[in-house]
Each structure stands twice: as structure tokens, then as C-alpha cells.
mmCIF file of C-alpha atoms in Angstrom:
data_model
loop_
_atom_site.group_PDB
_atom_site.id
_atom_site.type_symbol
_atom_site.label_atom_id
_atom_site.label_comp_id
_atom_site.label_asym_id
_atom_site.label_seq_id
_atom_site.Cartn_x
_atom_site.Cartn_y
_atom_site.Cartn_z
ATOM 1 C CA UNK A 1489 17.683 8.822 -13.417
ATOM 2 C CA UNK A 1490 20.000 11.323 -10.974
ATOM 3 C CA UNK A 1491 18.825 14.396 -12.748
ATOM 4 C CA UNK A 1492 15.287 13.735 -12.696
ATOM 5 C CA UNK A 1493 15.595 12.979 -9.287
ATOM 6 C CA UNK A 1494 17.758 15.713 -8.127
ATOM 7 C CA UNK A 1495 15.001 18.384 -9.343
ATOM 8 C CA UNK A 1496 12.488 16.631 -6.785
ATOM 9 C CA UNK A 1497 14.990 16.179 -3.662
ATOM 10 C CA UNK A 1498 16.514 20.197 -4.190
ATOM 11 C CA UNK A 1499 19.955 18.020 -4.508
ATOM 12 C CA UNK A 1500 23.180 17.925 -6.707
ATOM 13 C CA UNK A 1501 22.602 15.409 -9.412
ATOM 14 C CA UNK A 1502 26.019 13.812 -8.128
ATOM 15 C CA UNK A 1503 24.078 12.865 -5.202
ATOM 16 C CA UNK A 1504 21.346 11.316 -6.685
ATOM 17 C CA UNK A 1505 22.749 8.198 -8.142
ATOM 18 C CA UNK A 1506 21.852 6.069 -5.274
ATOM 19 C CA UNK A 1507 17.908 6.768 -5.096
ATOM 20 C CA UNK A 1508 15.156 4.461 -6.193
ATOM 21 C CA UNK A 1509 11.350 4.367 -6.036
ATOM 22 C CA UNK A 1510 9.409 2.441 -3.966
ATOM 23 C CA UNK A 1511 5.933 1.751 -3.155
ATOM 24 C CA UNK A 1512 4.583 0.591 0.252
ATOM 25 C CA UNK A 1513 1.149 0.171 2.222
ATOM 26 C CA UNK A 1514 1.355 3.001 4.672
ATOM 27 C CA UNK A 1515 -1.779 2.463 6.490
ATOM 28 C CA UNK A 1516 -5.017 0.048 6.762
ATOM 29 C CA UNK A 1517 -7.819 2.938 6.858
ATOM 30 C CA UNK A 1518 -10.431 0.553 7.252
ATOM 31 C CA UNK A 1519 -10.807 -3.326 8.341
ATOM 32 C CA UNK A 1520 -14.654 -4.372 9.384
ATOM 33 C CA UNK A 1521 -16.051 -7.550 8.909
ATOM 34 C CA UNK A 1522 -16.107 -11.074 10.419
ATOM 35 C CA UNK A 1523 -15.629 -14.554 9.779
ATOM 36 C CA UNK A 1524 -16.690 -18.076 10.549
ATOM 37 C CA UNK A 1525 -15.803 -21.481 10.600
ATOM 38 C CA UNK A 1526 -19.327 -24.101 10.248
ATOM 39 C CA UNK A 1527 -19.056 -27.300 10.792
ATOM 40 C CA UNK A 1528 -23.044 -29.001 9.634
ATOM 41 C CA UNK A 1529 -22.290 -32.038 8.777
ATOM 42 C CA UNK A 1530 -19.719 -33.800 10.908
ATOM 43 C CA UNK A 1531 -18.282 -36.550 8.394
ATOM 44 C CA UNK A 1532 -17.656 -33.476 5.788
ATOM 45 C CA UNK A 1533 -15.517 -30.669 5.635
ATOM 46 C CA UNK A 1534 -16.600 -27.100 7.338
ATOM 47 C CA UNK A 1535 -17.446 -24.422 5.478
ATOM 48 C CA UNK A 1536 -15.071 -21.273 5.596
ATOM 49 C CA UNK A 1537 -16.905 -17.769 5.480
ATOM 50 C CA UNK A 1538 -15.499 -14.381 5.803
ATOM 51 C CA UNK A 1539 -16.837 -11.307 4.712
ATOM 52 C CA UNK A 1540 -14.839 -8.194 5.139
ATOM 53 C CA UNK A 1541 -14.578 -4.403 3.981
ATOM 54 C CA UNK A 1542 -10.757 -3.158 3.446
ATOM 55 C CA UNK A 1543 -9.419 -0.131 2.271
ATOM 56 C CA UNK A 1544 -5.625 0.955 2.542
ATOM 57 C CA UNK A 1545 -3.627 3.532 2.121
ATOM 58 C CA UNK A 1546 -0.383 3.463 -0.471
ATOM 59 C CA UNK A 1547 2.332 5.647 -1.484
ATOM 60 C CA UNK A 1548 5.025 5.901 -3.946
ATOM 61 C CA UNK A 1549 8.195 7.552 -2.666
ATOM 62 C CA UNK A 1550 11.511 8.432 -3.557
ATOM 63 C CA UNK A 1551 14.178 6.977 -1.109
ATOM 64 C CA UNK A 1552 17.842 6.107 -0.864
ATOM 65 C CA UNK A 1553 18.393 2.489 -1.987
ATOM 66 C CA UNK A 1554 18.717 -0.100 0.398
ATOM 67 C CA UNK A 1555 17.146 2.800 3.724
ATOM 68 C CA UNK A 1556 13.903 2.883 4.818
ATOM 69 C CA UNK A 1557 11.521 4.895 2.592
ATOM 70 C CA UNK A 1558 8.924 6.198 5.767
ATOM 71 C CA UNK A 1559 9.303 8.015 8.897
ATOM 72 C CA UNK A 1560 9.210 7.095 12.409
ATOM 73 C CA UNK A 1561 6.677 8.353 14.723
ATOM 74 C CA UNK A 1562 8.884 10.409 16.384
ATOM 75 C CA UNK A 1563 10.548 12.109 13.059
ATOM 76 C CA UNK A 1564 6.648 12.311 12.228
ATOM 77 C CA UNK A 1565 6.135 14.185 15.455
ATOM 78 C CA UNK A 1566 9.469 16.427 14.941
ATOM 79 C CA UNK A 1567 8.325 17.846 11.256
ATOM 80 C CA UNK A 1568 4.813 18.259 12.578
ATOM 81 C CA UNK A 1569 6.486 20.585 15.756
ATOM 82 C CA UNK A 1570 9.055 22.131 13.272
ATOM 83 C CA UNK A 1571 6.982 22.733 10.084
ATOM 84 C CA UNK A 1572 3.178 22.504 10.769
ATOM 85 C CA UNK A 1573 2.165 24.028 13.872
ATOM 86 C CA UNK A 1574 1.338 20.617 15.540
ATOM 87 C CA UNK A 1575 -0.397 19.097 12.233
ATOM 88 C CA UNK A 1576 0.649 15.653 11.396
ATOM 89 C CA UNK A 1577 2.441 15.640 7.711
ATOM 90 C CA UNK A 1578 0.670 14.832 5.161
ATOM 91 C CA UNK A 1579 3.047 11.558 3.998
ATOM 92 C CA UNK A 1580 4.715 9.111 5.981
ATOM 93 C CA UNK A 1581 7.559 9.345 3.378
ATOM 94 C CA UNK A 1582 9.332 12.119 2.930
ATOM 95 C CA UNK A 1583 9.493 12.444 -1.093
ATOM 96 C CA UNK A 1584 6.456 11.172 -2.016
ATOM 97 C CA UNK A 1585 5.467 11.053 -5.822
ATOM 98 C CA UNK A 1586 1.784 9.383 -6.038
ATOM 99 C CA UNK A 1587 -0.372 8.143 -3.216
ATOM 100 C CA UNK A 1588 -3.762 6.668 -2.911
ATOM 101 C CA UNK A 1589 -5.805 3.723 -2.023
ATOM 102 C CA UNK A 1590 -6.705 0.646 -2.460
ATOM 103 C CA UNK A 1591 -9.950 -1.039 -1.350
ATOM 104 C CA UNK A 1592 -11.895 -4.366 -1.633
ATOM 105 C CA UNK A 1593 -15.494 -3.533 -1.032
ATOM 106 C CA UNK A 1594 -16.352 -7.147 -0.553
ATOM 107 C CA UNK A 1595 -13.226 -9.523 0.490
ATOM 108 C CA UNK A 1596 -15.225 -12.372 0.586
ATOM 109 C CA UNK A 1597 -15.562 -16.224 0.766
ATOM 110 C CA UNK A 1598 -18.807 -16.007 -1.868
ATOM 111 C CA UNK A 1599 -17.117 -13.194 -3.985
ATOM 112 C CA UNK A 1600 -13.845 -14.553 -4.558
ATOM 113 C CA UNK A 1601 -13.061 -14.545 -8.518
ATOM 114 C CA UNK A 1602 -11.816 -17.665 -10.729
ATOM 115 C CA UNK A 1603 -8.719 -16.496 -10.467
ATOM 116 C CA UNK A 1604 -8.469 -16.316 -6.838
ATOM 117 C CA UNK A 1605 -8.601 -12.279 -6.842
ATOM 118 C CA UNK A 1606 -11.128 -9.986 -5.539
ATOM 119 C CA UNK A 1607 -12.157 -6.501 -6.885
ATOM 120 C CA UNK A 1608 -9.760 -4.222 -5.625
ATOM 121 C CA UNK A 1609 -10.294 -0.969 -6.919
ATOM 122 C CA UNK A 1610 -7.620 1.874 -6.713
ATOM 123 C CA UNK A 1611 -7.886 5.821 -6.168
ATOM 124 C CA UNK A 1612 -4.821 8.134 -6.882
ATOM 125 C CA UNK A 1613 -5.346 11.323 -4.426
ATOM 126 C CA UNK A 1614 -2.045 12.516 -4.565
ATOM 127 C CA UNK A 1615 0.672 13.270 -7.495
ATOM 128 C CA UNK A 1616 3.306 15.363 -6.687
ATOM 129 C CA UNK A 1617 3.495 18.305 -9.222
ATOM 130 C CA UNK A 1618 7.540 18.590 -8.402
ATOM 131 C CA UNK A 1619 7.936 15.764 -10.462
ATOM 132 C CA UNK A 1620 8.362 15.418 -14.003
ATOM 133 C CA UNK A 1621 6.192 12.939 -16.383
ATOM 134 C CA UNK A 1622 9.242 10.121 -16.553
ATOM 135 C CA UNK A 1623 9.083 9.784 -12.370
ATOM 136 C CA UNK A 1624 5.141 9.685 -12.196
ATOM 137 C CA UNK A 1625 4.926 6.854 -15.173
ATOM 138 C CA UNK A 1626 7.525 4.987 -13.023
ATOM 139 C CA UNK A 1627 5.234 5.245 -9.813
ATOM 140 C CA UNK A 1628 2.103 4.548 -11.645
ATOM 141 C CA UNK A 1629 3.952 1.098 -12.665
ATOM 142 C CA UNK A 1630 5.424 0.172 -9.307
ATOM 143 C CA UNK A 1631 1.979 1.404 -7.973
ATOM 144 C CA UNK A 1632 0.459 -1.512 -10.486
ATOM 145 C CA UNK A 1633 2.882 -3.880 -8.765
ATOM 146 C CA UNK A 1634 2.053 -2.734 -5.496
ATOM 147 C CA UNK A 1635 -1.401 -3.441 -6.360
ATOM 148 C CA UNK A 1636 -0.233 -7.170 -7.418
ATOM 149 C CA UNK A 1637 1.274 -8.160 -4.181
ATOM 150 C CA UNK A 1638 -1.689 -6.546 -2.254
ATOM 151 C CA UNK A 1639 -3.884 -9.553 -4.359
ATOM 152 C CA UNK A 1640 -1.026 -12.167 -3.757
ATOM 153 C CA UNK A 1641 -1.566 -11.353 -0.121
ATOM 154 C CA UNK A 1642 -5.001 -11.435 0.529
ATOM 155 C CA UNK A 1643 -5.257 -14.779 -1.431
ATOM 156 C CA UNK A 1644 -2.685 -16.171 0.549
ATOM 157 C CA UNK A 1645 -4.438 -14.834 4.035
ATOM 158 C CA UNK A 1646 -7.610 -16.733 2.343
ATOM 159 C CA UNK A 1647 -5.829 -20.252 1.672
ATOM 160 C CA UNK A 1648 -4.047 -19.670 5.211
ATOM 161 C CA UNK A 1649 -7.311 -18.883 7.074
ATOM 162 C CA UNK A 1650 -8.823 -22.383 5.337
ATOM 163 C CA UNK A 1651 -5.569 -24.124 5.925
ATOM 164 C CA UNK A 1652 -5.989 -23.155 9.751
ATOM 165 C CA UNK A 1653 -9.328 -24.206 10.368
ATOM 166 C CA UNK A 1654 -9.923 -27.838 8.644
#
């Protein structure tokens, strides 16, 4: 809503209208693992493993529909010369509402669940205190559908990394 919005972004409420949230994957914090193809028995199928450790890094921001909701590196490097002596921001996005992270302790071949998802558990470090409780529910939902498409991705990766290597 424009005036719930405006009281984040320091704006006229006329000017408001055309901002949405949006939730992205700002950063992979951590990737480690490995994986393997095995092939015992030549007259039956291999056997896929992987066994990884993945965390990443999510925010909820407000943005102008239909622009790009995160910085460039070099608008990163301006506001860090400009505004803190040298020290990177502390969002890629410029309004953010909620950030956090995401991580999959074990994205694994033996640990993947019935329903093709693994554990991913999910830490909120950030809420912005500018905004009001309407904003915040909103991010916490798009942050649960952020969450979705982070599980519809990694069990994609898996059937792609089997379809790969038959």
C-alpha cells in the first residue's frame, strides 16, 4: 500500500504507487562438499552421490516494480565511499525489510526426503524497525515463497545432476 510504503522510502505517498516487494538470494555464504558418479556393476545403472553443505543469504526489499531490486558493485562501492567510511553496506538492496538465511546442513543423495525436499532451515537476522507490522507480514510470506523456489531448485539441480550422468 503507497502510504505504508512512503513512511519507509522518506517519499510522498503519490510516489509510492508503483513499489512492490520482492525477495531474492543475495549471496551463497557457503558451498562445500563433493559428488560422485559409481559405476560397480557395468550392466546396471551408476549410483549418484553428492553430499554438500549450503547456506545462503536472502533479503526482502522494497523496489520499484518492474527495476532491479539490488545494487551494482560499483553503486555498492559509491555508498560505501559516500556514507561509511570505506565499509561495504550492510544490504545489497537499498530498502530492505527482512533478511536472513537459508541453509541445508546436509544436501544429500542419502538424505533426500519423500517428497524430494531437504531440511532447509531458515534464520531471520535482520527486520527493519522503519517498517510497520502490515510490510514485515508481507516479507515474512514472500520470504516463505522464497524459501519454496530455493527447494524447487535444488531438486531440480538433483534430477539434472542424475539426468547428466546415466
Amino acid at each position: 500500500e503507497p502510504q505504508v510504503v512512503a513512511s519507509v522510502l522518506d517519499k510522498q505517498q503519490q510516489s509510492c504507487g508503483g513499489h512492490v516487494l520482492k525477495a531474492l538470494v543475495t549471496d551463497v555464504l557457503k558451498l562445500s562438499g563433493d559428488a560422485a558418479v559409481m559405476r560397480l556393476n557395468p550392466h546396471k545403472p551408476p549410483l549418484h552421490y553428492f553430499d554438500y553443505f549450503l547456506k545462503l543469504d536472502w533479503e526482502a526489499t522494497i523496489s520499484q516494480r518492474g527495476e532491479r531490486s539490488y545494487r551494482t558493485a560499483d553503486e555498492l562501492i559509491q555508498v560505501a565511499a559516500d556514507i561509511d567510511d570505506g565499509k561495504a553496506p550492510p544490504s545489497v538492496t537499498q530498502h530492505r525489510v527482512l533478511a536472513g538465511t537459508f541453509k541445508v546442513r546436509e544436501f544429500c543423495s542419502e538424505e533426500e526426503g519423500s517428497d524430494g525436499a531437504w531440511p532447509l532451515l531458515t534464520k531471520v537476522k535482520s527486520r527493519s524497525s522503519e517498517c510497520g507490522y502490515q510490510l514485515l507480514e508481507g516479507a515474512e510470506q514472500l520470504q516463505d515463497l522464497l524459501r519454496s523456489k530455493v527447494h524447487r531448485l535444488l531438486y531440480r539441480w538433483a534430477e539434472e545432476y542424475r539426468k547428466h550422468w546415466p
